[in-house]
Coordinates of C-alpha atoms in Angstrom, one line a residue:
Chain A
M1 CA 8.8 -138.7 -179.9
P2 CA 8.9 -136.3 -182.8
H3 CA 10.7 -137.8 -185.8
A4 CA 13.2 -135.0 -185.9
E5 CA 14.9 -136.3 -182.7
A6 CA 16.0 -139.5 -184.5
S7 CA 18.5 -137.5 -186.4
T8 CA 19.6 -135.3 -183.5
F9 CA 23.0 -136.6 -182.2
E10 CA 24.5 -135.7 -178.8
E11 CA 27.8 -133.9 -178.8
G12 CA 30.8 -136.0 -177.8
L13 CA 29.8 -139.4 -179.0
T14 CA 32.3 -141.6 -180.7
K15 CA 32.0 -142.6 -184.4
E16 CA 31.0 -146.1 -183.4
E17 CA 28.2 -144.8 -181.1
V18 CA 27.0 -142.4 -183.8
Y19 CA 26.7 -145.2 -186.4
S20 CA 25.1 -147.4 -183.9
Q21 CA 22.4 -144.7 -183.4
V22 CA 22.0 -144.4 -187.2
L23 CA 21.4 -148.2 -187.5
E24 CA 19.1 -148.3 -184.5
Q25 CA 17.0 -145.4 -185.8
A26 CA 17.0 -146.8 -189.4
R27 CA 15.7 -150.1 -188.1
A28 CA 12.9 -148.4 -186.2
L29 CA 11.9 -146.2 -189.2
F30 CA 11.9 -149.2 -191.6
E31 CA 9.8 -151.4 -189.3
D32 CA 6.4 -150.6 -190.9
Q33 CA 7.6 -149.0 -194.1
R34 CA 9.2 -150.6 -197.2
N35 CA 8.9 -147.7 -199.7
W36 CA 12.4 -147.1 -200.8
V37 CA 12.0 -143.3 -201.5
C38 CA 10.6 -142.7 -198.1
N39 CA 13.2 -144.8 -196.3
L40 CA 16.3 -143.5 -198.3
A41 CA 15.1 -139.9 -197.7
N42 CA 15.1 -140.4 -194.0
T43 CA 18.3 -142.4 -194.1
A44 CA 20.1 -139.6 -195.9
S45 CA 19.0 -137.2 -193.2
L46 CA 20.2 -139.6 -190.4
L47 CA 23.6 -140.1 -192.0
Y48 CA 24.2 -136.5 -192.8
H49 CA 23.4 -135.3 -189.3
A50 CA 25.3 -138.2 -187.8
L51 CA 28.5 -137.3 -189.6
L52 CA 28.2 -133.5 -189.0
S53 CA 28.0 -134.2 -185.2
L54 CA 31.4 -135.8 -185.2
P55 CA 34.9 -134.1 -185.1
S56 CA 37.0 -133.5 -188.2
P57 CA 37.1 -134.8 -190.9
S58 CA 33.6 -136.3 -190.6
N59 CA 32.1 -132.8 -189.9
A60 CA 33.3 -131.7 -193.3
T61 CA 30.8 -134.0 -195.0
N62 CA 29.4 -132.0 -197.9
W63 CA 27.1 -134.5 -199.6
C64 CA 25.4 -137.6 -198.4
G65 CA 22.8 -139.6 -200.2
F66 CA 21.8 -142.3 -202.7
Y67 CA 21.9 -143.2 -206.4
V68 CA 19.7 -146.1 -207.6
L69 CA 19.6 -148.2 -210.7
D70 CA 17.8 -146.1 -213.3
P71 CA 14.4 -147.9 -214.0
K72 CA 14.6 -146.6 -217.6
N73 CA 18.2 -147.8 -218.2
P74 CA 20.0 -150.5 -216.2
N75 CA 23.4 -149.3 -217.5
Q76 CA 23.2 -146.2 -215.4
L77 CA 22.5 -144.8 -211.9
I78 CA 20.0 -142.1 -211.3
L79 CA 20.0 -139.6 -208.4
G80 CA 18.0 -140.5 -205.3
P81 CA 17.3 -138.7 -202.0
F82 CA 20.3 -136.8 -200.6
H83 CA 21.5 -133.9 -198.4
G84 CA 23.9 -131.4 -199.9
H85 CA 24.2 -129.2 -203.0
V86 CA 22.5 -130.1 -206.3
A87 CA 24.1 -133.3 -207.8
C88 CA 24.6 -135.0 -211.1
Q89 CA 21.4 -136.7 -212.3
I90 CA 22.9 -139.7 -214.2
I91 CA 26.1 -141.7 -213.6
P92 CA 27.0 -144.5 -216.1
L93 CA 27.9 -147.9 -214.5
G94 CA 31.7 -148.1 -214.3
R95 CA 32.2 -144.3 -214.4
G96 CA 33.8 -142.5 -211.4
V97 CA 33.7 -143.7 -207.8
C98 CA 29.9 -144.3 -207.8
G99 CA 29.8 -146.1 -211.1
T100 CA 32.8 -148.3 -210.1
A101 CA 31.1 -149.3 -206.8
A102 CA 27.9 -150.0 -208.7
K103 CA 29.6 -152.1 -211.4
T104 CA 31.8 -154.1 -209.2
G105 CA 29.6 -154.4 -206.1
V106 CA 32.6 -153.5 -204.0
T107 CA 32.8 -150.6 -201.5
Q108 CA 35.1 -147.8 -202.7
V109 CA 37.0 -145.8 -200.0
V110 CA 38.8 -142.9 -201.8
E111 CA 41.2 -140.9 -199.7
D112 CA 41.8 -138.3 -202.5
V113 CA 39.3 -138.1 -205.3
D114 CA 41.8 -136.3 -207.6
N115 CA 43.8 -139.6 -207.7
F116 CA 40.7 -141.6 -208.7
K117 CA 40.7 -142.1 -212.5
G118 CA 37.5 -140.8 -214.1
H119 CA 36.2 -139.1 -210.9
I120 CA 33.0 -137.1 -211.6
A121 CA 33.2 -133.7 -209.9
C122 CA 29.6 -132.8 -209.1
D123 CA 30.9 -130.5 -206.4
A124 CA 34.4 -129.1 -206.6
R125 CA 34.6 -129.0 -202.8
S126 CA 34.6 -132.8 -202.4
R127 CA 38.1 -134.1 -201.6
S128 CA 37.4 -137.7 -200.5
E129 CA 34.5 -140.1 -200.9
I130 CA 33.1 -143.4 -199.8
V131 CA 30.6 -145.4 -201.9
V132 CA 28.9 -148.5 -200.6
P133 CA 26.8 -150.7 -202.9
V134 CA 23.3 -151.9 -201.8
L135 CA 23.1 -155.5 -203.0
K136 CA 19.8 -157.4 -203.3
D137 CA 20.0 -161.0 -204.3
G138 CA 23.6 -160.4 -205.4
K139 CA 22.7 -157.5 -207.7
V140 CA 23.4 -153.8 -207.0
V141 CA 20.1 -151.9 -206.7
A142 CA 21.5 -148.6 -205.2
I143 CA 24.6 -147.1 -203.7
I144 CA 25.2 -145.0 -200.6
D145 CA 27.5 -142.1 -201.6
I146 CA 29.2 -139.7 -199.1
D147 CA 31.5 -136.9 -200.0
C148 CA 33.9 -135.1 -197.6
A149 CA 35.5 -131.6 -198.1
E150 CA 38.6 -132.9 -196.4
L151 CA 41.1 -135.5 -197.6
K152 CA 40.9 -139.0 -196.0
G153 CA 37.4 -138.4 -194.8
F154 CA 36.5 -142.1 -194.5
T155 CA 38.2 -145.2 -193.1
E156 CA 37.4 -148.8 -192.1
E157 CA 35.5 -147.3 -189.2
D158 CA 33.0 -145.9 -191.7
R159 CA 33.1 -148.8 -194.2
K160 CA 31.9 -151.5 -191.7
P161 CA 28.8 -149.7 -190.3
L162 CA 27.9 -148.4 -193.8
E163 CA 28.0 -151.9 -195.2
E164 CA 25.7 -153.0 -192.3
L165 CA 23.4 -150.1 -193.2
A166 CA 23.4 -151.1 -196.9
K167 CA 22.4 -154.7 -195.9
L168 CA 19.6 -153.4 -193.7
I169 CA 18.4 -151.2 -196.6
A170 CA 18.4 -154.1 -199.0
E171 CA 16.4 -156.3 -196.6
S172 CA 13.9 -153.5 -195.6
C173 CA 13.1 -151.7 -198.8
D174 CA 11.2 -152.6 -202.0
F175 CA 13.1 -151.2 -205.0
Chain B
M1 CA 29.6 -126.1 -214.6
P2 CA 29.6 -128.5 -211.6
H3 CA 26.0 -129.2 -210.6
A4 CA 26.6 -128.0 -207.0
E5 CA 26.8 -124.4 -208.3
A6 CA 23.1 -124.5 -209.2
S7 CA 22.3 -124.4 -205.5
T8 CA 24.9 -121.8 -204.5
F9 CA 23.2 -118.5 -204.1
E10 CA 25.1 -115.2 -203.8
E11 CA 24.8 -113.1 -200.7
G12 CA 22.6 -110.0 -200.8
L13 CA 20.0 -111.2 -203.4
T14 CA 16.3 -110.3 -202.9
K15 CA 13.8 -113.1 -202.3
E16 CA 12.4 -112.5 -205.8
E17 CA 15.9 -112.9 -207.4
V18 CA 16.5 -116.0 -205.3
Y19 CA 13.3 -117.7 -206.4
S20 CA 14.0 -116.7 -209.9
Q21 CA 17.3 -118.5 -209.8
V22 CA 15.5 -121.6 -208.3
L23 CA 13.0 -121.6 -211.2
E24 CA 15.7 -121.1 -213.8
Q25 CA 17.9 -123.9 -212.4
A26 CA 15.0 -126.3 -211.9
R27 CA 14.0 -125.7 -215.6
A28 CA 17.5 -126.5 -216.7
L29 CA 17.8 -129.6 -214.5
F30 CA 14.4 -131.0 -215.7
E31 CA 15.2 -130.5 -219.4
D32 CA 16.4 -134.0 -220.2
Q33 CA 15.1 -135.7 -217.1
R34 CA 11.5 -136.6 -216.1
N35 CA 12.2 -139.0 -213.2
W36 CA 10.3 -137.5 -210.2
V37 CA 12.6 -138.8 -207.5
C38 CA 15.7 -137.4 -209.2
N39 CA 14.1 -134.1 -209.9
L40 CA 12.5 -133.6 -206.5
A41 CA 15.8 -134.5 -204.8
N42 CA 17.6 -131.7 -206.7
T43 CA 14.7 -129.3 -206.2
A44 CA 14.7 -129.9 -202.4
S45 CA 18.4 -129.0 -202.4
L46 CA 17.8 -125.9 -204.6
L47 CA 15.0 -124.6 -202.4
Y48 CA 16.7 -125.3 -199.1
H49 CA 19.9 -123.5 -200.1
A50 CA 17.9 -120.6 -201.6
L51 CA 16.0 -119.9 -198.4
L52 CA 19.1 -120.2 -196.2
S53 CA 20.8 -117.6 -198.3
L54 CA 18.1 -115.0 -197.5
P55 CA 17.8 -112.8 -194.3
S56 CA 15.5 -113.7 -191.4
P57 CA 13.0 -115.3 -191.3
S58 CA 13.8 -117.3 -194.4
N59 CA 17.3 -118.3 -193.2
A60 CA 15.5 -120.1 -190.3
T61 CA 14.1 -122.7 -192.7
N62 CA 14.5 -126.0 -190.9
W63 CA 12.8 -128.5 -193.3
C64 CA 12.2 -128.3 -197.0
G65 CA 11.0 -131.1 -199.2
F66 CA 8.2 -133.2 -200.6
Y67 CA 5.5 -135.6 -199.9
V68 CA 3.8 -137.6 -202.7
L69 CA 0.6 -139.6 -203.0
D70 CA 1.4 -143.0 -201.5
P71 CA 1.3 -145.5 -204.4
K72 CA 0.0 -148.1 -201.9
N73 CA -2.8 -146.0 -200.5
P74 CA -4.3 -143.0 -202.3
N75 CA -5.7 -141.7 -199.0
Q76 CA -2.3 -140.8 -197.7
L77 CA 0.9 -139.0 -198.5
I78 CA 4.3 -140.6 -198.2
L79 CA 7.6 -138.9 -197.5
G80 CA 9.7 -137.9 -200.6
P81 CA 13.1 -136.3 -200.9
F82 CA 13.9 -133.5 -198.4
H83 CA 16.5 -131.5 -196.6
G84 CA 16.2 -131.3 -192.8
H85 CA 15.8 -133.6 -189.8
V86 CA 14.1 -137.0 -190.1
A87 CA 10.4 -136.6 -190.9
C88 CA 7.0 -138.4 -190.5
Q89 CA 6.7 -141.1 -193.1
I90 CA 2.9 -141.1 -193.6
I91 CA 0.4 -138.2 -193.5
P92 CA -3.4 -139.0 -194.0
L93 CA -5.1 -136.7 -196.5
G94 CA -6.9 -134.0 -194.6
R95 CA -4.7 -134.2 -191.6
G96 CA -2.5 -131.3 -190.5
V97 CA -1.1 -128.6 -192.9
C98 CA 0.2 -131.0 -195.5
G99 CA -2.9 -133.2 -195.5
T100 CA -5.1 -130.2 -195.8
A101 CA -3.2 -128.8 -198.8
A102 CA -3.3 -132.3 -200.4
K103 CA -7.0 -132.8 -199.8
T104 CA -8.2 -129.3 -200.9
G105 CA -5.6 -128.6 -203.6
V106 CA -5.1 -125.2 -202.1
T107 CA -1.8 -123.7 -200.8
Q108 CA -1.7 -123.3 -197.0
V109 CA 0.3 -120.4 -195.6
V110 CA 0.5 -120.9 -191.8
E111 CA 1.9 -118.0 -189.7
D112 CA 1.8 -120.0 -186.5
V113 CA 1.5 -123.8 -186.6
D114 CA 0.3 -123.9 -183.0
N115 CA -2.9 -122.2 -184.2
F116 CA -3.5 -124.8 -187.0
K117 CA -6.0 -127.4 -185.8
G118 CA -4.5 -130.9 -186.1
H119 CA -1.0 -129.7 -186.9
I120 CA 1.5 -132.7 -187.0
A121 CA 4.7 -131.8 -185.1
C122 CA 7.4 -133.9 -186.9
D123 CA 9.9 -131.3 -185.5
A124 CA 9.2 -129.3 -182.4
R125 CA 11.3 -126.5 -183.8
S126 CA 8.9 -125.6 -186.6
R127 CA 6.9 -122.5 -185.9
S128 CA 5.4 -121.6 -189.3
E129 CA 4.9 -123.5 -192.6
I130 CA 3.9 -123.3 -196.2
V131 CA 2.5 -126.2 -198.2
V132 CA 1.9 -126.0 -201.9
P133 CA 0.1 -128.7 -203.8
V134 CA 1.5 -130.1 -207.1
L135 CA -1.5 -130.6 -209.3
K136 CA -1.5 -132.9 -212.4
D137 CA -4.7 -132.9 -214.5
G138 CA -6.5 -131.3 -211.6
K139 CA -5.4 -134.0 -209.1
V140 CA -2.8 -133.6 -206.3
V141 CA 0.2 -135.9 -206.9
A142 CA 2.6 -134.3 -204.4
I143 CA 3.1 -131.3 -202.1
I144 CA 6.0 -128.9 -201.5
D145 CA 6.4 -128.6 -197.7
I146 CA 8.6 -126.0 -196.1
D147 CA 9.0 -125.4 -192.3
C148 CA 10.5 -122.3 -190.6
A149 CA 11.7 -122.1 -187.0
E150 CA 10.4 -118.6 -186.8
L151 CA 6.8 -117.4 -186.8
K152 CA 5.4 -115.9 -190.0
G153 CA 8.2 -117.4 -192.1
F154 CA 6.2 -117.3 -195.4
T155 CA 4.1 -114.7 -197.2
E156 CA 2.6 -114.0 -200.7
E157 CA 6.2 -113.5 -201.8
D158 CA 6.8 -117.2 -201.3
R159 CA 3.4 -118.5 -202.3
K160 CA 3.6 -117.1 -205.9
P161 CA 7.0 -118.5 -207.0
L162 CA 6.4 -121.8 -205.1
E163 CA 3.1 -122.2 -207.0
E164 CA 5.0 -121.5 -210.2
L165 CA 7.6 -124.2 -209.2
A166 CA 4.8 -126.6 -208.4
K167 CA 3.4 -126.1 -211.9
L168 CA 6.8 -126.7 -213.5
I169 CA 7.2 -129.9 -211.5
A170 CA 3.8 -131.1 -212.6
E171 CA 4.7 -130.5 -216.3
S172 CA 8.2 -131.8 -216.1
C173 CA 8.0 -135.0 -214.0
D174 CA 6.4 -138.4 -214.5
F175 CA 4.9 -139.5 -211.2

C-alpha cells in the first residue's frame, strides 16, 4: 500500500483505536529501519494526523513532534522532526514543559500552559501540552511533545499509549 | 516574537513575496544554528505553510520536506523532516523524481507525475512534483521535495527561489 495510507485515519474511531493504529503503523515502519530522523519524521506525521481525526479537544492539536538531546550540548534539547508552525530550536534541560520532562524523565500532562512556571511559548495558540520522555538505558534521548490549542487537551488516555510509543521508539531507533 | 509567527503568512501575498519571506525567515533561523535536522524541520514547516497560503495550485501542496543521503548507504536517500502524510523511507539514487534529482544534481519540475518513468507513488493524491537538489562542494547531500495534488503545481517561479533556498541550506547546515 502507498505509505500515505498509514497516516490516514477513518472518521468515527475512538481515541484508543486511533492510538492503536499509530502503534501498529509505527511498528511496521520501524521494522527494517533504525534511523532516528527517518522514523521520528514518519511518527510525527502519524501522531498529528491521528489526533486531528479525533473530536475536540484532540482535533485542536497545533504542534506535534520531537526534541532530541543536542549532540553538541547534553544540557539542552534541539528541535527534531515535527508537524506544525516553526518552533524553538533549543530548550535548556529543566526549562519549560519539555525541559522538565527531559530533566526528570517523567511525563508532563499540562492542562493549562499558563499555569506552568517557566512555560516557553513557541506558539501563542498553545493552551495545553503533553510531553513524554523517550528513555534509552534509563537516560532521556528525546521527548515527544504535543501542543493543543484548547485547554485540557490531554489526559491519561493519551499518556499511556504515548508512553508505549516512546518505549517502541527507544527500542527501535539508533540515536 | 514567538517562533510560530515565522511560518504565518498573510493572505493575498504574491508567490514572489511568500518565497521572499521563506528565505528571510530561514536565514534568521539558521543564524546561530547549523544542525541540519533542526534547520530542515523548521524549513519544511516554513515552506509548507508558505505554499498553503497561496492560491491554487500551490494551496494543494500535500507533501513538503526533505530526503538526505543515507549515512549507511551513499547509493540511496533516506527520509528527513517533512510535513504531510507518512512517506517512503528509502529512495535509491536514480529512481523516481527524487532519485533522478539526487543522481543528476539537476532540479526536476514534473507537471504530471504519471508521465515520469519510474515515479514512486508514496501518496496516490500527488499529481505534480518539484525536487531541488542541495549541493555541497558539488555533491548532492539532500533534496527538497514538494508534491502537489493538482497537475502543473510548480513552475519557474518555484524553481528559482527553491534553488536559492537549497544554496542557503548547503551553506548554513552541517550534514
